[in-house]
Coordinates of C-alpha atoms in Angstrom, one line a residue:
X189 CA 0.0 0.0 0.0
X190 CA 1.0 3.7 -0.1
X191 CA 1.8 3.7 3.6
X192 CA 4.2 0.8 3.3
X193 CA 5.8 2.2 0.2
X194 CA 6.5 5.6 1.8
X195 CA 8.0 4.0 4.9
X196 CA 10.1 1.7 2.8
X197 CA 11.6 4.8 1.1
X198 CA 12.3 6.7 4.4
X199 CA 13.7 3.5 6.0
X200 CA 16.2 3.0 3.2
X201 CA 17.4 6.5 3.5
X202 CA 17.9 6.1 7.2
X203 CA 19.7 2.8 6.7
X204 CA 22.0 4.4 4.1
X205 CA 22.9 7.0 6.8
X206 CA 24.2 4.4 9.1
X207 CA 21.1 3.6 11.3
X208 CA 19.9 0.1 12.1
X209 CA 16.3 0.0 10.7
X210 CA 13.9 -2.9 11.1
X211 CA 10.3 -2.9 9.8
X212 CA 7.9 -5.2 11.7
X213 CA 5.0 -5.9 9.4
X214 CA 2.2 -8.3 8.5
X215 CA 2.9 -11.5 6.7
X216 CA 1.7 -12.2 3.2
X217 CA 1.7 -15.4 1.2
X218 CA 4.9 -15.8 -0.8
X219 CA 7.0 -13.4 1.2
X220 CA 9.8 -14.6 3.5
X221 CA 9.4 -14.2 7.3
X222 CA 12.8 -12.4 7.4
X223 CA 14.5 -10.4 4.7
X224 CA 17.0 -7.6 4.2
X225 CA 16.3 -5.2 1.4
X226 CA 18.6 -2.2 0.7
X227 CA 19.9 -2.3 4.3
X228 CA 16.5 -2.5 5.9
X229 CA 15.5 -5.7 7.8
X230 CA 11.9 -6.8 7.4
X231 CA 10.3 -9.1 9.9
X232 CA 6.9 -10.4 8.8
X233 CA 4.6 -11.9 11.4
X234 CA 0.9 -12.8 11.4
X235 CA -1.8 -11.4 9.2
X236 CA -5.6 -11.1 9.0
X237 CA -8.2 -10.3 6.3
X238 CA -10.1 -7.1 6.4
X239 CA -13.9 -7.2 7.1
X240 CA -16.6 -4.8 6.0
X241 CA -17.4 -4.3 9.7
X242 CA -15.3 -1.7 11.4
X243 CA -15.8 -3.3 14.8
X244 CA -14.6 -6.6 13.5
X245 CA -11.5 -5.0 12.0
X246 CA -10.7 -3.2 15.3
X247 CA -11.0 -6.5 17.2
X248 CA -8.7 -8.3 14.7
X249 CA -6.2 -5.4 14.9
X250 CA -6.2 -5.6 18.7
X251 CA -5.4 -9.3 18.6
X252 CA -2.7 -8.7 15.9
X253 CA -1.1 -5.9 18.0
X254 CA -1.2 -8.1 21.1
X255 CA 0.7 -10.8 19.3
X256 CA 3.3 -8.3 18.0
X257 CA 4.2 -7.1 21.5
X258 CA 6.6 -10.0 22.1
X259 CA 8.2 -9.5 18.7
X260 CA 9.3 -5.9 19.1
X261 CA 13.1 -5.9 18.8
X262 CA 15.6 -4.2 21.0
X263 CA 15.5 -0.6 19.7
X264 CA 15.9 3.1 20.7
X265 CA 12.8 4.4 18.9
X266 CA 9.6 2.6 17.9
X267 CA 7.5 4.2 15.2
X268 CA 3.9 2.9 15.1
X269 CA 1.4 3.0 12.3
X270 CA -1.0 0.5 14.0
X271 CA -4.3 1.5 15.8
X272 CA -3.9 -0.3 19.1
X273 CA -0.1 -0.7 19.5
X274 CA 0.6 2.8 20.8
X275 CA -1.6 1.9 23.8
X276 CA -0.5 -1.7 24.2
X277 CA 3.2 -0.8 24.0
X278 CA 2.9 1.0 27.3
X279 CA 2.4 -2.4 29.0
X280 CA 5.8 -3.8 27.9
X281 CA 7.8 -4.5 31.0
X282 CA 11.1 -2.6 31.4
X283 CA 10.4 -0.7 28.2
X284 CA 13.4 1.6 27.5
X285 CA 12.6 2.8 23.9
X286 CA 10.7 5.9 23.0
X287 CA 7.4 5.5 21.2
X288 CA 6.2 7.6 18.2
X289 CA 2.7 7.3 17.0
X290 CA 2.3 8.2 13.3
X291 CA -1.3 9.4 12.9
X292 CA -2.3 9.8 9.3
X293 CA -6.1 9.8 9.7
X294 CA -8.4 12.4 11.4
X295 CA -9.0 11.5 15.0
X296 CA -12.4 10.0 15.8
X297 CA -12.3 9.5 19.5
X298 CA -9.2 7.3 19.6
X299 CA -6.7 9.8 21.0
X300 CA -6.9 8.3 24.5
X301 CA -4.7 5.5 23.0
X302 CA -1.8 8.0 22.6
X303 CA -1.8 9.2 26.2
X304 CA 1.6 7.6 27.0
X305 CA 3.5 8.0 23.6
X306 CA 6.5 10.3 23.5
X307 CA 5.7 11.9 20.1
X308 CA 2.7 12.1 17.8
X309 CA 3.6 12.8 14.2
X310 CA 1.0 14.1 11.8
X311 CA 1.4 14.9 8.1
X312 CA -0.2 18.4 8.0
X313 CA -1.1 21.4 10.1
X314 CA -4.8 20.6 9.4
X315 CA -4.2 17.3 11.3
X316 CA -2.5 19.0 14.1
X317 CA -5.4 21.4 14.6
X318 CA -7.8 18.4 14.6
X319 CA -5.8 16.7 17.3
X320 CA -5.8 20.0 19.4
X321 CA -9.6 20.3 19.0
X322 CA -10.1 16.8 20.3
X323 CA -7.4 16.6 23.0
X324 CA -5.5 19.8 23.7
X325 CA -3.2 18.0 26.2
X326 CA -1.5 16.2 23.3
X327 CA -0.6 19.2 21.3
X328 CA 2.9 19.8 22.8
X329 CA 3.9 16.3 21.8
X330 CA 2.5 16.6 18.3
X331 CA 4.9 17.4 15.4
X332 CA 4.1 17.9 11.7
X333 CA 6.2 15.8 9.3
X334 CA 4.8 15.7 5.8
X335 CA 4.3 12.4 3.9
X336 CA 7.2 11.8 1.5
X337 CA 7.1 11.0 -2.2
X338 CA 9.5 9.1 -4.5
X339 CA 10.9 12.0 -6.4
X340 CA 13.4 9.7 -8.2
X341 CA 10.5 7.8 -9.8
X342 CA 8.0 10.7 -10.2
X343 CA 9.9 13.0 -12.4
X344 CA 9.1 15.4 -15.2
X345 CA 9.8 14.1 -18.7
X346 CA 9.3 16.6 -21.5
X347 CA 9.2 13.8 -24.1
X348 CA 6.3 12.0 -22.4
X349 CA 3.8 14.8 -21.7
X350 CA 1.3 15.9 -24.4
X351 CA 2.6 13.5 -27.0
X352 CA 0.4 13.3 -30.0
X353 CA -1.2 16.6 -28.9
X354 CA -3.5 14.8 -26.4
X355 CA -4.9 16.7 -23.5
X356 CA -5.5 14.2 -20.6
X357 CA -7.0 15.1 -17.3
X358 CA -5.8 12.5 -14.7
X359 CA -7.2 11.4 -11.4
X360 CA -5.3 8.9 -9.2
X361 CA -6.9 7.6 -5.9
X362 CA -9.6 5.4 -4.5
X363 CA -12.9 5.2 -6.5
X364 CA -15.0 6.3 -3.5
X365 CA -17.8 8.9 -3.2
X366 CA -15.8 10.9 -0.7
X367 CA -13.2 11.5 -3.4
X368 CA -15.6 13.6 -5.4
X369 CA -15.0 11.8 -8.7
X370 CA -18.7 12.4 -9.6
X371 CA -17.9 16.2 -9.6
X372 CA -15.0 15.7 -11.8
X373 CA -17.0 13.7 -14.4
X374 CA -19.7 16.3 -14.5
X375 CA -17.1 19.1 -14.9
X376 CA -15.4 17.0 -17.6
X377 CA -18.7 16.8 -19.5
X378 CA -18.6 20.6 -19.9
X379 CA -14.9 20.5 -20.9
X380 CA -15.7 17.9 -23.6
X381 CA -18.1 20.4 -25.3
X382 CA -15.3 23.0 -25.5
X383 CA -12.4 20.6 -26.1
X384 CA -13.8 17.5 -27.8
X385 CA -10.4 15.8 -28.0
X386 CA -9.9 16.0 -24.2
X387 CA -9.8 12.7 -22.2
X388 CA -10.3 11.9 -18.6
X389 CA -8.3 9.0 -17.1
X390 CA -9.3 7.6 -13.7
X391 CA -6.9 5.4 -11.9
X392 CA -7.7 3.6 -8.7
X393 CA -9.4 0.7 -7.0
X394 CA -13.2 0.4 -6.6
X395 CA -13.3 -2.7 -4.5
X396 CA -14.4 -2.2 -0.9
X397 CA -11.6 -4.5 0.3
X398 CA -9.1 -1.9 -1.2
X399 CA -10.9 1.1 0.2
X400 CA -13.2 1.7 -2.8
X401 CA -16.8 2.5 -2.9
X402 CA -17.9 -0.8 -4.5
X403 CA -19.1 -1.9 -7.8
X404 CA -22.4 0.0 -7.6
X405 CA -20.6 3.3 -7.2
X406 CA -18.3 2.5 -10.1
X407 CA -21.2 1.6 -12.3
X408 CA -23.0 4.9 -11.4
X409 CA -19.8 6.8 -12.5
X410 CA -19.7 4.9 -15.7
X411 CA -23.3 5.7 -16.4
X412 CA -22.5 9.4 -15.9
X413 CA -19.5 9.1 -18.3
X414 CA -21.4 7.1 -20.9
X415 CA -21.3 9.7 -23.7
X416 CA -17.9 11.4 -22.9
X417 CA -14.3 10.2 -23.3
X418 CA -13.6 8.8 -19.8
X419 CA -11.4 5.8 -19.2
X420 CA -11.5 3.8 -16.0
X421 CA -8.0 2.2 -15.8
X422 CA -8.4 0.4 -12.5
X423 CA -5.7 0.3 -9.8
X424 CA -2.0 0.6 -10.8
X425 CA 0.3 -0.8 -8.2
X426 CA 3.5 -0.8 -10.2
X427 CA 5.3 2.5 -9.4
X428 CA 6.9 2.8 -12.9
X429 CA 3.6 2.3 -14.6
X430 CA 1.9 4.8 -12.3
X431 CA 4.7 7.4 -13.0
X432 CA 4.0 6.9 -16.7
X433 CA 0.3 7.8 -16.2
X434 CA 1.4 11.1 -14.6
X435 CA 4.0 11.8 -17.3
X436 CA 1.5 11.2 -20.1
X437 CA -1.2 13.5 -18.6
X438 CA -1.8 17.3 -19.1
X439 CA -3.4 18.2 -15.8
X440 CA -4.1 16.4 -12.5
X441 CA -7.4 16.7 -10.6
X442 CA -8.1 15.5 -7.0
X443 CA -11.6 16.7 -6.2
X444 CA -11.9 15.1 -2.7
X445 CA -14.9 16.2 -0.6
X446 CA -13.7 14.2 2.5
X447 CA -13.8 16.9 5.1
X448 CA -12.5 14.5 7.8
X449 CA -10.9 12.0 5.5
X450 CA -7.9 13.7 3.8
X451 CA -5.0 14.3 6.1
X452 CA -2.4 15.3 3.5
X453 CA -2.7 14.3 -0.2
X454 CA 0.2 12.3 -1.6
X455 CA -1.3 11.8 -5.1
X456 CA -1.3 15.6 -5.9
X457 CA 2.3 15.9 -4.8
X458 CA 3.3 12.9 -7.0
X459 CA 1.6 14.7 -9.9
X460 CA 3.4 17.9 -9.1
X461 CA 6.7 16.1 -9.1
X462 CA 6.1 15.0 -12.7
X463 CA 5.3 18.6 -13.7
X464 CA 1.5 18.4 -13.7
X465 CA -0.6 21.3 -12.6
X466 CA -2.7 20.1 -9.7
X467 CA -6.3 21.1 -9.2
X468 CA -7.7 20.1 -5.8
X469 CA -10.7 20.8 -3.7
X470 CA -10.6 23.5 -1.0
X471 CA -9.7 21.2 1.9
X472 CA -7.3 22.6 4.5
X473 CA -4.8 19.7 4.1
X474 CA -3.9 20.7 0.5
X475 CA -3.0 24.2 1.7
X476 CA 0.2 22.8 3.2
X477 CA 1.8 22.6 -0.3
X478 CA -0.5 24.1 -2.9
X479 CA -0.5 27.9 -3.3
X480 CA -3.4 29.2 -5.5
X481 CA -2.2 30.4 -8.9
X482 CA 1.5 29.8 -8.0
X483 CA 2.0 26.0 -8.1
X484 CA -1.6 24.8 -8.6
X485 CA -5.3 25.6 -8.2
X486 CA -8.1 24.8 -5.9
X487 CA -11.9 24.9 -6.4
X488 CA -14.7 25.5 -3.9
X489 CA -16.2 22.0 -3.5
X490 CA -18.7 23.2 -0.8
X491 CA -20.6 25.7 -2.9
X492 CA -23.7 25.0 -5.1
X493 CA -21.7 25.8 -8.3
X494 CA -18.8 23.4 -7.4
X495 CA -19.0 21.7 -10.8
X496 CA -18.8 24.9 -12.7
X497 CA -16.0 26.1 -10.4
X498 CA -14.0 23.0 -11.2
X499 CA -14.7 23.2 -14.9
X500 CA -13.4 26.8 -15.0
X501 CA -10.2 25.8 -13.3
X502 CA -9.6 22.8 -15.6
X503 CA -10.3 25.0 -18.7
X504 CA -7.9 27.6 -17.4
X505 CA -5.0 25.1 -17.4
X506 CA -6.0 23.4 -20.7
X507 CA -6.4 26.6 -22.6
X508 CA -3.5 28.6 -21.3
X509 CA -0.4 26.5 -21.9
X510 CA 2.0 29.4 -21.2
X511 CA 0.7 30.0 -17.7
X512 CA 0.4 26.3 -17.1
X513 CA 4.0 25.9 -18.0
X514 CA 5.1 28.4 -15.3
X515 CA 2.9 26.8 -12.7
X516 CA 4.3 23.4 -13.7
X517 CA 7.9 24.6 -12.9
X518 CA 6.8 25.9 -9.5
X519 CA 5.0 22.6 -8.8
X520 CA 8.2 20.6 -9.5
X521 CA 10.2 22.8 -7.1
X522 CA 7.6 22.4 -4.4
X523 CA 7.4 18.6 -4.8
X524 CA 11.2 18.2 -4.4
X525 CA 10.9 19.5 -0.8
X526 CA 9.0 16.3 0.0
X527 CA 11.5 13.7 -1.2
X528 CA 12.4 10.6 0.9
X529 CA 15.7 12.2 1.7
X530 CA 14.3 15.4 3.1
X531 CA 11.5 13.8 5.1
X532 CA 14.0 11.1 6.5
X533 CA 16.2 13.9 7.8
X534 CA 13.2 15.4 9.6
X535 CA 12.6 12.0 11.3
X536 CA 16.3 11.7 12.1
X537 CA 16.1 15.0 14.0
X538 CA 13.2 13.8 16.0
X539 CA 14.9 10.5 16.8
X540 CA 18.0 12.3 17.9
X541 CA 16.0 14.6 20.2
X542 CA 14.2 11.6 21.8
X543 CA 17.3 9.5 22.1
X544 CA 18.9 12.2 24.1
X545 CA 16.2 11.7 26.7
X546 CA 16.8 8.0 27.0
X547 CA 18.4 7.1 30.3

């Protein structure tokens, strides 16, 4: 998944800088229980299948986290992405390591689990505000460290973009109602009347087991797109193939309407890294890296004319290539600040601070 991919990148940078890094993760069929890749040791233990029921998943995760307690290696710092483990780790006898909880989703009453962790890391200021509004006592331990992207894979290639004169609008993400894809398709219907050769490519999973909205939602989108040039390409897990999708596109659109679902927005940054102009909804999390008219655009997804608003922004990029080219350059410069190397150094600074407190 995206989370594992990002942590793999950061871990490899830390390992290259002389740190001992081990990733304790779930086991999957066909993968070895123990493996070293690019200096990072992987220990894979246990697994469980996801259910449609949130309560069932939480119970399974509790059992999984309980099993992992005895597998935690001798370490200085433990970074946790699991739901229950920040709480359960406080019961480890003679625990000497510091605990960091990486919180990538908006809090929904679970912050009591982080009462005894040493640091809480969130990807955006919007997330930090959300934590403060739910539990102000945690704010002094909360630090913003953005999600990283693979800038060595997601790169601008002038020979790839706009080949054959195509103008392609690209969306990459889950096919779910909270992602606002229905708004994008309606806006694209208006674009199609003005630029008949334009295409819309939608990349991402629709299966509920992969975070999608299910087959019924996918079919409703296809019905809306029946008379316009929309291609549903499904999920693309190969990073090189995904980078190719970005590089072949003209503009990137991420119209999420998830007020409490988006904590950062990696896909827009990946698009920016390849030189695409991003158009996003007006969620606070995107304001961490997108500056209106400088390195991208946002549209008001909350107003009654959201579709027309989005259509105007798309048309501005597609019909003004000179302006789009300047914004593209700024987008690339911004994305480079979120490389694995830069984000790994931020974590390294936090680790050093915490290790100085270890008795």
